[in-house]
Amino acid sequence: MKYLDSVDLKGKRVLIRVDFNVPLKNGVIQDDNRIVQSLPTIRLALEKGAAVVLCSHLGKPKGKVVPELSLAPVAAHLSDLLNRDVTMAPDCVGDEAAKFVADLAPGHVLMLENLRFHAGEEANDEAFAKALAAGVDVYVDDAFGTAHRAHASNVGVTEFVPECCCGLLLKKEWEFLGEALAEPVRPYVAISGGAKVSTKLAVLRRLLDKVDVLIIGGAMANTFLLAQGHEVGSSLVERDLTDEALNIVKEAGAKGVTLLLPVDVVVGGSLDDAVTGGIFDAAAIPAGKMVLDVGPKTVDLYTSALATAKTVMWNGPMGAFENQAFAQGSLAIARCLAKLAGVTTIVGGGDTDAVVHKAKLADKFTFISTGGGSFMEFMEGKELPAFKALEGCGK
């Protein structure tokens, strides 16, 4: 696999697949971390004398043009960050887009419109991939966030460009996660939160072969509590997975892994409640109430386990952190990790990234991955389609 720093780009048109899938509210970017993370790759391409064409998706327009999901606000923000003009193309493929690419001079930057305005992107359609590659000399993949997807912009396109390489961010993710998690310094503690057990079963099982302590929070903990005979009110829960949850608890015990579950919880009537409905023991959750955060005793239990860790991997919030009333558990974990000295702290997943930024503690963590699903599949040990495509490019 080639890397950007070793490829000649002088006078060439370079298509960079970035991950600019950032949260927008009324056209205003709420968190620009993914854009900022891509800047070294963009700047290096410009320094090497390239004409830079950027492509990304934003949101889930499902193959249709959704004006609210235009990348225009992203292009404007990128222009400010680079301190140079970023031209916005009206589309990502077609005659108009092709002319914008053809007319682009070295040292200039062009942002193509949202890839997912076309169904061909997610379908990895050959014609769409070929159109995207038209007029391009070099393709650079720098989007770890989509590395687990076999889409036209990161897999199909590699068959229609003369040369491909891995961007600086993608390289950093690959090398850091591979090295840090292959042989972690122990004790190794994994924190797994978020909504569903079903999306993380494979990861949880793989973690049991690697970690010393596994901490479970978020709505996925409800399934474990139910499996242990605790009623969970009207909480989000996967009742059909209680047997799987029990098996994970048993496997942890058999492998000598300490598995920690909430001992108390914060409840509410709905996700939108402005105030909490109180704190209850995990064995006494009231009927009709939803578990929306971990309680203070649970925070103490979890932070005590983290105090002796040497490597920590965190994926998934402890509760409905978007609502300040139910954000305290997640923020407490973030603050605890930020204070640990001499510990490798790794954050993966968009929601967890958002918690860390909400707490204004991003600079206190060793590494914040830009991947969500790709981070999880990497943790599972799966081969990611984007890397396979880069390795096969030109062969």
mmCIF file of C-alpha atoms in Angstrom:
data_model
loop_
_atom_site.group_PDB
_atom_site.id
_atom_site.type_symbol
_atom_site.label_atom_id
_atom_site.label_comp_id
_atom_site.label_asym_id
_atom_site.label_seq_id
_atom_site.Cartn_x
_atom_site.Cartn_y
_atom_site.Cartn_z
ATOM 1 C CA MET A 1 0.000 0.000 0.000
ATOM 2 C CA LYS A 2 1.381 3.406 -1.012
ATOM 3 C CA TYR A 3 1.358 6.435 1.277
ATOM 4 C CA LEU A 4 0.752 10.062 0.349
ATOM 5 C CA ASP A 5 4.147 11.288 1.534
ATOM 6 C CA SER A 6 5.941 9.060 -1.004
ATOM 7 C CA VAL A 7 3.830 9.848 -4.101
ATOM 8 C CA ASP A 8 4.697 12.500 -6.707
ATOM 9 C CA LEU A 9 1.751 14.905 -7.018
ATOM 10 C CA LYS A 10 3.296 17.855 -8.862
ATOM 11 C CA GLY A 11 0.898 19.199 -11.473
ATOM 12 C CA LYS A 12 -1.520 16.317 -10.925
ATOM 13 C CA ARG A 13 -5.238 16.304 -10.201
ATOM 14 C CA VAL A 14 -5.680 14.489 -6.908
ATOM 15 C CA LEU A 15 -9.026 13.168 -5.676
ATOM 16 C CA ILE A 16 -9.069 12.889 -1.880
ATOM 17 C CA ARG A 17 -11.866 10.943 -0.203
ATOM 18 C CA VAL A 18 -12.286 12.756 3.114
ATOM 19 C CA ASP A 19 -14.816 12.166 5.876
ATOM 20 C CA PHE A 20 -16.638 15.461 6.298
ATOM 21 C CA ASN A 21 -19.753 13.828 7.741
ATOM 22 C CA VAL A 22 -20.026 16.434 10.497
ATOM 23 C CA PRO A 23 -23.058 17.399 12.610
ATOM 24 C CA LEU A 24 -24.961 20.374 11.165
ATOM 25 C CA LYS A 25 -27.673 22.448 12.830
ATOM 26 C CA ASN A 26 -29.407 25.054 10.681
ATOM 27 C CA GLY A 27 -26.446 24.984 8.322
ATOM 28 C CA VAL A 28 -23.917 25.560 11.123
ATOM 29 C CA ILE A 29 -21.217 22.976 11.866
ATOM 30 C CA GLN A 30 -21.470 21.793 15.486
ATOM 31 C CA ASP A 31 -18.188 19.849 15.645
ATOM 32 C CA ASP A 32 -15.457 20.297 13.027
ATOM 33 C CA ASN A 33 -13.056 17.654 14.379
ATOM 34 C CA ARG A 34 -13.269 15.488 11.251
ATOM 35 C CA ILE A 35 -12.498 18.475 9.023
ATOM 36 C CA VAL A 36 -9.564 19.539 11.190
ATOM 37 C CA GLN A 37 -8.188 15.980 11.177
ATOM 38 C CA SER A 38 -8.066 16.011 7.354
ATOM 39 C CA LEU A 39 -6.088 19.265 7.094
ATOM 40 C CA PRO A 40 -2.573 17.717 7.157
ATOM 41 C CA THR A 41 -3.396 15.544 4.130
ATOM 42 C CA ILE A 42 -4.948 18.433 2.187
ATOM 43 C CA ARG A 43 -2.049 20.756 3.007
ATOM 44 C CA LEU A 44 0.563 18.167 2.047
ATOM 45 C CA ALA A 45 -1.133 17.581 -1.315
ATOM 46 C CA LEU A 46 -1.125 21.339 -1.957
ATOM 47 C CA GLU A 47 2.531 21.638 -0.913
ATOM 48 C CA LYS A 48 3.366 18.859 -3.374
ATOM 49 C CA GLY A 49 1.865 20.939 -6.196
ATOM 50 C CA ALA A 50 -1.445 19.145 -6.662
ATOM 51 C CA ALA A 51 -4.831 20.391 -7.804
ATOM 52 C CA VAL A 52 -6.946 19.056 -4.937
ATOM 53 C CA VAL A 53 -10.445 17.641 -5.472
ATOM 54 C CA LEU A 54 -12.275 16.655 -2.284
ATOM 55 C CA CYS A 55 -15.208 14.272 -2.043
ATOM 56 C CA SER A 56 -17.294 13.228 0.953
ATOM 57 C CA HIS A 57 -20.753 12.213 2.066
ATOM 58 C CA LEU A 58 -22.848 14.084 4.619
ATOM 59 C CA GLY A 59 -25.777 12.514 6.434
ATOM 60 C CA LYS A 60 -28.163 10.015 4.861
ATOM 61 C CA PRO A 61 -29.900 11.576 1.834
ATOM 62 C CA LYS A 62 -30.520 8.059 0.439
ATOM 63 C CA GLY A 63 -29.642 8.779 -3.172
ATOM 64 C CA LYS A 64 -31.647 11.998 -3.463
ATOM 65 C CA VAL A 65 -30.693 15.670 -3.403
ATOM 66 C CA VAL A 66 -31.439 17.060 0.058
ATOM 67 C CA PRO A 67 -30.446 20.763 0.135
ATOM 68 C CA GLU A 68 -30.013 20.704 3.928
ATOM 69 C CA LEU A 69 -27.258 18.119 3.455
ATOM 70 C CA SER A 70 -25.221 20.109 0.957
ATOM 71 C CA LEU A 71 -21.492 20.279 1.643
ATOM 72 C CA ALA A 72 -21.483 24.027 0.900
ATOM 73 C CA PRO A 73 -21.232 25.019 4.615
ATOM 74 C CA VAL A 74 -18.353 22.568 4.973
ATOM 75 C CA ALA A 75 -16.547 24.074 1.977
ATOM 76 C CA ALA A 76 -16.958 27.552 3.477
ATOM 77 C CA HIS A 77 -15.576 26.417 6.830
ATOM 78 C CA LEU A 78 -12.697 24.577 5.170
ATOM 79 C CA SER A 79 -11.856 27.754 3.272
ATOM 80 C CA ASP A 80 -11.477 29.561 6.605
ATOM 81 C CA LEU A 81 -9.314 26.782 8.054
ATOM 82 C CA LEU A 82 -7.023 26.639 5.009
ATOM 83 C CA ASN A 83 -7.033 30.408 4.554
ATOM 84 C CA ARG A 84 -7.617 29.962 0.835
ATOM 85 C CA ASP A 85 -10.608 29.715 -1.487
ATOM 86 C CA VAL A 86 -12.395 26.393 -1.727
ATOM 87 C CA THR A 87 -14.584 26.186 -4.832
ATOM 88 C CA MET A 88 -17.896 24.375 -4.420
ATOM 89 C CA ALA A 89 -18.980 22.175 -7.340
ATOM 90 C CA PRO A 90 -22.715 21.836 -8.081
ATOM 91 C CA ASP A 91 -22.479 18.023 -8.159
ATOM 92 C CA CYS A 92 -19.941 15.233 -7.709
ATOM 93 C CA VAL A 93 -20.353 13.603 -11.143
ATOM 94 C CA GLY A 94 -21.683 14.656 -14.545
ATOM 95 C CA ASP A 95 -20.625 17.205 -17.160
ATOM 96 C CA GLU A 96 -20.667 20.235 -14.844
ATOM 97 C CA ALA A 97 -18.605 18.546 -12.138
ATOM 98 C CA ALA A 98 -16.187 17.187 -14.763
ATOM 99 C CA LYS A 99 -15.606 20.711 -16.104
ATOM 100 C CA PHE A 100 -14.856 22.011 -12.600
ATOM 101 C CA VAL A 101 -12.294 19.218 -12.178
ATOM 102 C CA ALA A 102 -10.757 19.782 -15.624
ATOM 103 C CA ASP A 103 -10.402 23.533 -15.028
ATOM 104 C CA LEU A 104 -8.814 23.173 -11.576
ATOM 105 C CA ALA A 105 -5.254 24.485 -11.456
ATOM 106 C CA PRO A 106 -2.478 23.221 -9.154
ATOM 107 C CA GLY A 107 -2.602 24.858 -5.724
ATOM 108 C CA HIS A 108 -6.384 25.172 -5.801
ATOM 109 C CA VAL A 109 -9.081 23.225 -3.940
ATOM 110 C CA LEU A 110 -12.444 21.980 -5.228
ATOM 111 C CA MET A 111 -15.171 20.474 -3.036
ATOM 112 C CA LEU A 112 -17.516 18.094 -4.841
ATOM 113 C CA GLU A 113 -21.148 17.958 -3.723
ATOM 114 C CA ASN A 114 -22.446 15.241 -1.384
ATOM 115 C CA LEU A 115 -21.621 11.795 -2.805
ATOM 116 C CA ARG A 116 -24.767 10.264 -1.337
ATOM 117 C CA PHE A 117 -27.020 12.514 -3.410
ATOM 118 C CA HIS A 118 -26.488 9.648 -5.885
ATOM 119 C CA ALA A 119 -27.586 6.073 -5.124
ATOM 120 C CA GLY A 120 -24.518 4.852 -7.030
ATOM 121 C CA GLU A 121 -22.233 5.823 -4.149
ATOM 122 C CA GLU A 122 -23.533 3.369 -1.558
ATOM 123 C CA ALA A 123 -24.282 0.747 -4.228
ATOM 124 C CA ASN A 124 -20.625 0.884 -5.349
ATOM 125 C CA ASP A 125 -21.974 1.346 -8.864
ATOM 126 C CA GLU A 126 -19.294 0.930 -11.527
ATOM 127 C CA ALA A 127 -20.534 3.768 -13.764
ATOM 128 C CA PHE A 128 -20.688 6.164 -10.796
ATOM 129 C CA ALA A 129 -17.181 5.179 -9.665
ATOM 130 C CA LYS A 130 -15.842 5.674 -13.200
ATOM 131 C CA ALA A 131 -17.469 9.119 -13.446
ATOM 132 C CA LEU A 132 -15.984 10.099 -10.088
ATOM 133 C CA ALA A 133 -12.518 9.093 -11.283
ATOM 134 C CA ALA A 134 -12.780 10.995 -14.593
ATOM 135 C CA GLY A 135 -9.851 13.352 -15.139
ATOM 136 C CA VAL A 136 -8.112 12.296 -11.918
ATOM 137 C CA ASP A 137 -4.425 11.297 -11.827
ATOM 138 C CA VAL A 138 -4.119 10.132 -8.218
ATOM 139 C CA TYR A 139 -6.682 8.915 -5.683
ATOM 140 C CA VAL A 140 -6.081 9.377 -1.953
ATOM 141 C CA ASP A 141 -8.239 7.717 0.692
ATOM 142 C CA ASP A 142 -8.192 9.621 3.975
ATOM 143 C CA ALA A 143 -11.620 8.622 5.330
ATOM 144 C CA PHE A 144 -11.271 6.088 8.126
ATOM 145 C CA GLY A 145 -14.906 6.727 9.061
ATOM 146 C CA THR A 146 -16.095 4.914 5.920
ATOM 147 C CA ALA A 147 -13.287 2.355 5.642
ATOM 148 C CA HIS A 148 -15.674 -0.461 6.607
ATOM 149 C CA ARG A 149 -18.013 0.340 3.692
ATOM 150 C CA ALA A 150 -17.508 -0.925 0.144
ATOM 151 C CA HIS A 151 -18.731 2.229 -1.606
ATOM 152 C CA ALA A 152 -17.906 3.750 -4.980
ATOM 153 C CA SER A 153 -15.778 6.544 -3.513
ATOM 154 C CA ASN A 154 -13.434 4.281 -1.563
ATOM 155 C CA VAL A 155 -13.550 0.915 -3.354
ATOM 156 C CA GLY A 156 -14.973 1.218 -6.888
ATOM 157 C CA VAL A 157 -13.004 4.352 -7.756
ATOM 158 C CA THR A 158 -9.669 2.591 -7.190
ATOM 159 C CA GLU A 159 -10.235 0.538 -10.357
ATOM 160 C CA PHE A 160 -10.385 3.630 -12.581
ATOM 161 C CA VAL A 161 -7.458 5.807 -11.450
ATOM 162 C CA PRO A 162 -3.800 5.399 -12.473
ATOM 163 C CA GLU A 163 -2.479 5.576 -8.909
ATOM 164 C CA CYS A 164 -3.857 5.252 -5.353
ATOM 165 C CA CYS A 165 -2.458 5.939 -1.920
ATOM 166 C CA CYS A 166 -3.325 6.202 1.741
ATOM 167 C CA GLY A 167 -3.692 9.679 3.288
ATOM 168 C CA LEU A 168 -2.015 10.830 6.492
ATOM 169 C CA LEU A 169 -5.102 10.443 8.686
ATOM 170 C CA LEU A 170 -5.939 6.974 7.390
ATOM 171 C CA LYS A 171 -2.308 5.948 7.894
ATOM 172 C CA LYS A 172 -2.318 7.343 11.447
ATOM 173 C CA GLU A 173 -5.509 5.465 12.363
ATOM 174 C CA TRP A 174 -4.233 2.207 10.870
ATOM 175 C CA GLU A 175 -0.837 2.361 12.544
ATOM 176 C CA PHE A 176 -1.935 3.667 15.943
ATOM 177 C CA LEU A 177 -4.892 1.363 16.457
ATOM 178 C CA GLY A 178 -2.948 -1.608 15.141
ATOM 179 C CA GLU A 179 0.020 -1.025 17.448
ATOM 180 C CA ALA A 180 -1.771 0.218 20.580
ATOM 181 C CA LEU A 181 -4.400 -2.501 20.639
ATOM 182 C CA ALA A 182 -2.352 -5.443 19.336
ATOM 183 C CA GLU A 183 -0.265 -5.645 22.513
ATOM 184 C CA PRO A 184 -1.784 -3.191 25.003
ATOM 185 C CA VAL A 185 0.007 -2.273 28.211
ATOM 186 C CA ARG A 186 -1.936 -3.860 31.077
ATOM 187 C CA PRO A 187 -4.247 -3.569 32.883
ATOM 188 C CA TYR A 188 -6.351 -3.041 29.750
ATOM 189 C CA VAL A 189 -9.877 -1.722 30.363
ATOM 190 C CA ALA A 190 -12.545 -1.444 27.661
ATOM 191 C CA ILE A 191 -15.645 0.708 28.115
ATOM 192 C CA SER A 192 -18.534 -0.247 25.857
ATOM 193 C CA GLY A 193 -21.659 1.890 25.807
ATOM 194 C CA GLY A 194 -24.248 3.037 23.323
ATOM 195 C CA ALA A 195 -27.704 1.793 22.480
ATOM 196 C CA LYS A 196 -27.620 -1.801 21.287
ATOM 197 C CA VAL A 197 -25.981 -5.073 22.266
ATOM 198 C CA SER A 198 -26.819 -6.460 18.811
ATOM 199 C CA THR A 199 -24.372 -4.134 17.063
ATOM 200 C CA LYS A 200 -21.546 -5.004 19.454
ATOM 201 C CA LEU A 201 -21.853 -8.725 20.164
ATOM 202 C CA ALA A 202 -18.852 -9.661 18.019
ATOM 203 C CA VAL A 203 -16.754 -6.848 19.500
ATOM 204 C CA LEU A 204 -17.660 -7.762 23.081
ATOM 205 C CA ARG A 205 -16.657 -11.387 22.473
ATOM 206 C CA ARG A 206 -13.353 -10.361 20.912
ATOM 207 C CA LEU A 207 -12.671 -7.966 23.792
ATOM 208 C CA LEU A 208 -13.081 -10.812 26.287
ATOM 209 C CA ASP A 209 -9.937 -12.356 24.776
ATOM 210 C CA LYS A 210 -7.988 -9.132 25.176
ATOM 211 C CA VAL A 211 -9.078 -7.068 28.186
ATOM 212 C CA ASP A 212 -8.706 -7.349 31.939
ATOM 213 C CA VAL A 213 -11.841 -5.335 32.711
ATOM 214 C CA LEU A 214 -14.953 -4.773 30.564
ATOM 215 C CA ILE A 215 -17.249 -1.913 31.585
ATOM 216 C CA ILE A 216 -20.739 -1.807 30.085
ATOM 217 C CA GLY A 217 -22.997 1.255 30.072
ATOM 218 C CA GLY A 218 -25.549 3.020 27.918
ATOM 219 C CA ALA A 219 -28.847 1.482 26.871
ATOM 220 C CA MET A 220 -27.073 -1.755 25.984
ATOM 221 C CA ALA A 221 -26.572 -2.328 29.729
ATOM 222 C CA ASN A 222 -30.371 -2.646 30.072
ATOM 223 C CA THR A 223 -30.283 -5.952 28.202
ATOM 224 C CA PHE A 224 -27.687 -7.266 30.653
ATOM 225 C CA LEU A 225 -29.722 -6.051 33.651
ATOM 226 C CA LEU A 226 -32.856 -7.713 32.275
ATOM 227 C CA ALA A 227 -30.871 -10.913 31.705
ATOM 228 C CA GLN A 228 -29.959 -10.873 35.403
ATOM 229 C CA GLY A 229 -33.614 -10.671 36.396
ATOM 230 C CA HIS A 230 -33.964 -6.909 36.908
ATOM 231 C CA GLU A 231 -36.995 -5.158 35.441
ATOM 232 C CA VAL A 232 -36.009 -2.161 33.301
ATOM 233 C CA GLY A 233 -39.298 -0.257 33.034
ATOM 234 C CA SER A 234 -39.936 1.234 29.598
ATOM 235 C CA SER A 235 -36.219 1.441 28.764
ATOM 236 C CA LEU A 236 -34.729 0.650 25.394
ATOM 237 C CA VAL A 237 -33.878 -3.047 25.665
ATOM 238 C CA GLU A 238 -33.300 -6.035 23.360
ATOM 239 C CA ARG A 239 -35.342 -8.761 25.044
ATOM 240 C CA ASP A 240 -34.398 -11.351 22.441
ATOM 241 C CA LEU A 241 -30.724 -10.999 23.346
ATOM 242 C CA THR A 242 -30.863 -11.711 27.083
ATOM 243 C CA ASP A 243 -29.435 -15.206 26.552
ATOM 244 C CA GLU A 244 -26.549 -13.714 24.549
ATOM 245 C CA ALA A 245 -25.943 -11.191 27.327
ATOM 246 C CA LEU A 246 -25.849 -13.968 29.937
ATOM 247 C CA ASN A 247 -23.409 -15.922 27.783
ATOM 248 C CA ILE A 248 -21.085 -12.911 27.662
ATOM 249 C CA VAL A 249 -21.243 -12.613 31.466
ATOM 250 C CA LYS A 250 -20.389 -16.332 31.778
ATOM 251 C CA GLU A 251 -17.584 -16.096 29.197
ATOM 252 C CA ALA A 252 -16.084 -13.149 31.071
ATOM 253 C CA GLY A 253 -16.032 -15.178 34.281
ATOM 254 C CA ALA A 254 -14.493 -18.184 32.564
ATOM 255 C CA LYS A 255 -11.739 -16.032 31.038
ATOM 256 C CA GLY A 256 -10.951 -14.146 34.240
ATOM 257 C CA VAL A 257 -12.278 -10.844 32.906
ATOM 258 C CA THR A 258 -13.932 -8.486 35.388
ATOM 259 C CA LEU A 259 -17.251 -7.422 33.822
ATOM 260 C CA LEU A 260 -18.884 -4.372 35.403
ATOM 261 C CA LEU A 261 -22.558 -3.399 34.997
ATOM 262 C CA PRO A 262 -24.510 -0.444 36.428
ATOM 263 C CA VAL A 263 -25.445 -0.753 40.111
ATOM 264 C CA ASP A 264 -27.632 2.348 40.028
ATOM 265 C CA VAL A 265 -29.254 4.350 37.235
ATOM 266 C CA VAL A 266 -30.764 7.728 36.415
ATOM 267 C CA VAL A 267 -34.281 7.481 35.002
ATOM 268 C CA GLY A 268 -36.658 9.732 33.094
ATOM 269 C CA GLY A 269 -40.059 9.669 31.481
ATOM 270 C CA SER A 270 -38.630 10.345 28.021
ATOM 271 C CA LEU A 271 -35.421 11.314 26.244
ATOM 272 C CA ASP A 272 -36.600 14.924 26.168
ATOM 273 C CA ASP A 273 -37.160 15.395 29.922
ATOM 274 C CA ALA A 274 -35.534 18.605 31.160
ATOM 275 C CA VAL A 275 -34.905 17.089 34.600
ATOM 276 C CA THR A 276 -34.237 13.540 35.752
ATOM 277 C CA GLY A 277 -36.838 11.300 37.322
ATOM 278 C CA GLY A 278 -34.443 10.335 40.101
ATOM 279 C CA ILE A 279 -31.742 7.798 40.897
ATOM 280 C CA PHE A 280 -32.623 4.153 41.570
ATOM 281 C CA ASP A 281 -30.755 0.950 42.308
ATOM 282 C CA ALA A 282 -30.409 -1.229 39.216
ATOM 283 C CA ALA A 283 -32.535 -3.846 40.994
ATOM 284 C CA ALA A 284 -35.378 -1.382 41.651
ATOM 285 C CA ILE A 285 -36.047 0.468 38.378
ATOM 286 C CA PRO A 286 -39.628 1.821 38.471
ATOM 287 C CA ALA A 287 -42.220 0.674 35.945
ATOM 288 C CA GLY A 288 -42.952 3.166 33.181
ATOM 289 C CA LYS A 289 -39.575 4.897 33.510
ATOM 290 C CA MET A 290 -36.612 4.782 31.138
ATOM 291 C CA VAL A 291 -33.010 4.226 32.181
ATOM 292 C CA LEU A 292 -31.215 7.197 30.600
ATOM 293 C CA ASP A 293 -27.867 7.372 32.420
ATOM 294 C CA VAL A 294 -25.707 5.550 34.942
ATOM 295 C CA GLY A 295 -25.985 6.683 38.560
ATOM 296 C CA PRO A 296 -23.322 8.096 40.939
ATOM 297 C CA LYS A 297 -22.539 4.719 42.589
ATOM 298 C CA THR A 298 -21.933 3.266 39.137
ATOM 299 C CA VAL A 299 -19.670 6.181 38.233
ATOM 300 C CA ASP A 300 -17.658 5.500 41.415
ATOM 301 C CA LEU A 301 -17.455 1.786 40.555
ATOM 302 C CA TYR A 302 -16.304 2.470 36.999
ATOM 303 C CA THR A 303 -13.802 5.211 37.852
ATOM 304 C CA SER A 304 -12.258 2.990 40.553
ATOM 305 C CA ALA A 305 -11.636 0.321 37.911
ATOM 306 C CA LEU A 306 -10.136 2.917 35.574
ATOM 307 C CA ALA A 307 -7.776 4.263 38.254
ATOM 308 C CA THR A 308 -5.392 1.298 37.871
ATOM 309 C CA ALA A 309 -5.627 0.975 34.068
ATOM 310 C CA LYS A 310 -2.669 1.425 31.721
ATOM 311 C CA THR A 311 -4.665 1.174 28.469
ATOM 312 C CA VAL A 312 -8.297 2.264 28.072
ATOM 313 C CA MET A 313 -10.482 1.916 24.977
ATOM 314 C CA TRP A 314 -13.829 3.752 25.127
ATOM 315 C CA ASN A 315 -16.618 3.259 22.600
ATOM 316 C CA GLY A 316 -20.146 4.419 23.353
ATOM 317 C CA PRO A 317 -21.624 6.887 25.884
ATOM 318 C CA MET A 318 -23.009 5.933 29.300
ATOM 319 C CA GLY A 319 -26.405 7.486 28.643
ATOM 320 C CA ALA A 320 -28.484 9.894 26.562
ATOM 321 C CA PHE A 321 -25.696 12.475 26.702
ATOM 322 C CA GLU A 322 -27.288 14.778 24.096
ATOM 323 C CA ASN A 323 -29.659 15.853 26.892
ATOM 324 C CA GLN A 324 -27.722 17.636 29.657
ATOM 325 C CA ALA A 325 -29.964 16.016 32.282
ATOM 326 C CA PHE A 326 -28.633 12.602 31.292
ATOM 327 C CA ALA A 327 -25.073 13.507 30.318
ATOM 328 C CA GLN A 328 -23.442 13.355 33.741
ATOM 329 C CA GLY A 329 -22.346 9.709 33.624
ATOM 330 C CA SER A 330 -20.637 10.115 30.248
ATOM 331 C CA LEU A 331 -19.005 13.395 31.276
ATOM 332 C CA ALA A 332 -17.758 11.844 34.529
ATOM 333 C CA ILE A 333 -16.048 9.041 32.594
ATOM 334 C CA ALA A 334 -14.496 11.593 30.219
ATOM 335 C CA ARG A 335 -13.171 13.657 33.154
ATOM 336 C CA CYS A 336 -11.799 10.565 34.869
ATOM 337 C CA LEU A 337 -9.920 9.439 31.758
ATOM 338 C CA ALA A 338 -8.595 12.947 31.125
ATOM 339 C CA LYS A 339 -6.937 12.970 34.557
ATOM 340 C CA LEU A 340 -5.163 9.619 34.209
ATOM 341 C CA ALA A 341 -1.389 9.989 33.948
ATOM 342 C CA GLY A 342 0.798 7.584 31.996
ATOM 343 C CA VAL A 343 -2.223 5.832 30.510
ATOM 344 C CA THR A 344 -3.008 5.256 26.816
ATOM 345 C CA THR A 345 -6.588 6.479 26.348
ATOM 346 C CA ILE A 346 -8.310 5.704 23.050
ATOM 347 C CA VAL A 347 -11.738 6.985 22.030
ATOM 348 C CA GLY A 348 -13.654 5.550 19.083
ATOM 349 C CA GLY A 349 -17.072 6.307 17.660
ATOM 350 C CA GLY A 350 -18.844 9.543 16.786
ATOM 351 C CA ASP A 351 -20.993 9.714 19.923
ATOM 352 C CA THR A 352 -18.045 9.118 22.244
ATOM 353 C CA ASP A 353 -16.020 11.687 20.325
ATOM 354 C CA ALA A 354 -18.906 14.129 20.833
ATOM 355 C CA VAL A 355 -18.910 13.476 24.604
ATOM 356 C CA VAL A 356 -15.190 14.212 24.836
ATOM 357 C CA HIS A 357 -15.572 17.421 22.847
ATOM 358 C CA LYS A 358 -18.644 18.420 24.872
ATOM 359 C CA ALA A 359 -16.485 18.096 27.992
ATOM 360 C CA LYS A 360 -13.780 20.178 26.232
ATOM 361 C CA LEU A 361 -11.219 17.476 27.014
ATOM 362 C CA ALA A 362 -10.212 16.260 23.541
ATOM 363 C CA ASP A 363 -6.591 17.345 24.020
ATOM 364 C CA LYS A 364 -6.298 15.187 27.151
ATOM 365 C CA PHE A 365 -6.765 11.883 25.304
ATOM 366 C CA THR A 366 -3.994 9.898 23.634
ATOM 367 C CA PHE A 367 -5.972 9.195 20.480
ATOM 368 C CA ILE A 368 -9.453 9.997 19.196
ATOM 369 C CA SER A 369 -10.414 7.865 16.226
ATOM 370 C CA THR A 370 -12.526 9.441 13.487
ATOM 371 C CA GLY A 371 -14.229 6.103 12.876
ATOM 372 C CA GLY A 372 -17.484 4.747 14.244
ATOM 373 C CA GLY A 373 -18.458 1.519 12.500
ATOM 374 C CA SER A 374 -14.962 1.236 11.032
ATOM 375 C CA PHE A 375 -13.454 1.513 14.510
ATOM 376 C CA MET A 376 -15.726 -1.274 15.751
ATOM 377 C CA GLU A 377 -14.977 -3.558 12.791
ATOM 378 C CA PHE A 378 -11.271 -2.897 13.230
ATOM 379 C CA MET A 379 -11.711 -3.946 16.866
ATOM 380 C CA GLU A 380 -13.406 -7.143 15.657
ATOM 381 C CA GLY A 381 -10.337 -7.902 13.566
ATOM 382 C CA LYS A 382 -12.182 -7.670 10.266
ATOM 383 C CA GLU A 383 -10.460 -6.712 7.020
ATOM 384 C CA LEU A 384 -11.766 -3.276 6.042
ATOM 385 C CA PRO A 385 -12.798 -2.916 2.351
ATOM 386 C CA ALA A 386 -11.065 0.453 1.902
ATOM 387 C CA PHE A 387 -7.661 -0.929 2.879
ATOM 388 C CA LYS A 388 -8.144 -4.006 0.705
ATOM 389 C CA ALA A 389 -8.983 -1.734 -2.257
ATOM 390 C CA LEU A 390 -5.878 0.414 -1.714
ATOM 391 C CA GLU A 391 -3.676 -2.665 -1.529
ATOM 392 C CA GLY A 392 -5.173 -3.999 -4.771
ATOM 393 C CA CYS A 393 -5.025 -0.692 -6.670
ATOM 394 C CA GLY A 394 -2.910 -0.854 -9.810
ATOM 395 C CA LYS A 395 -2.455 -4.630 -9.668
#
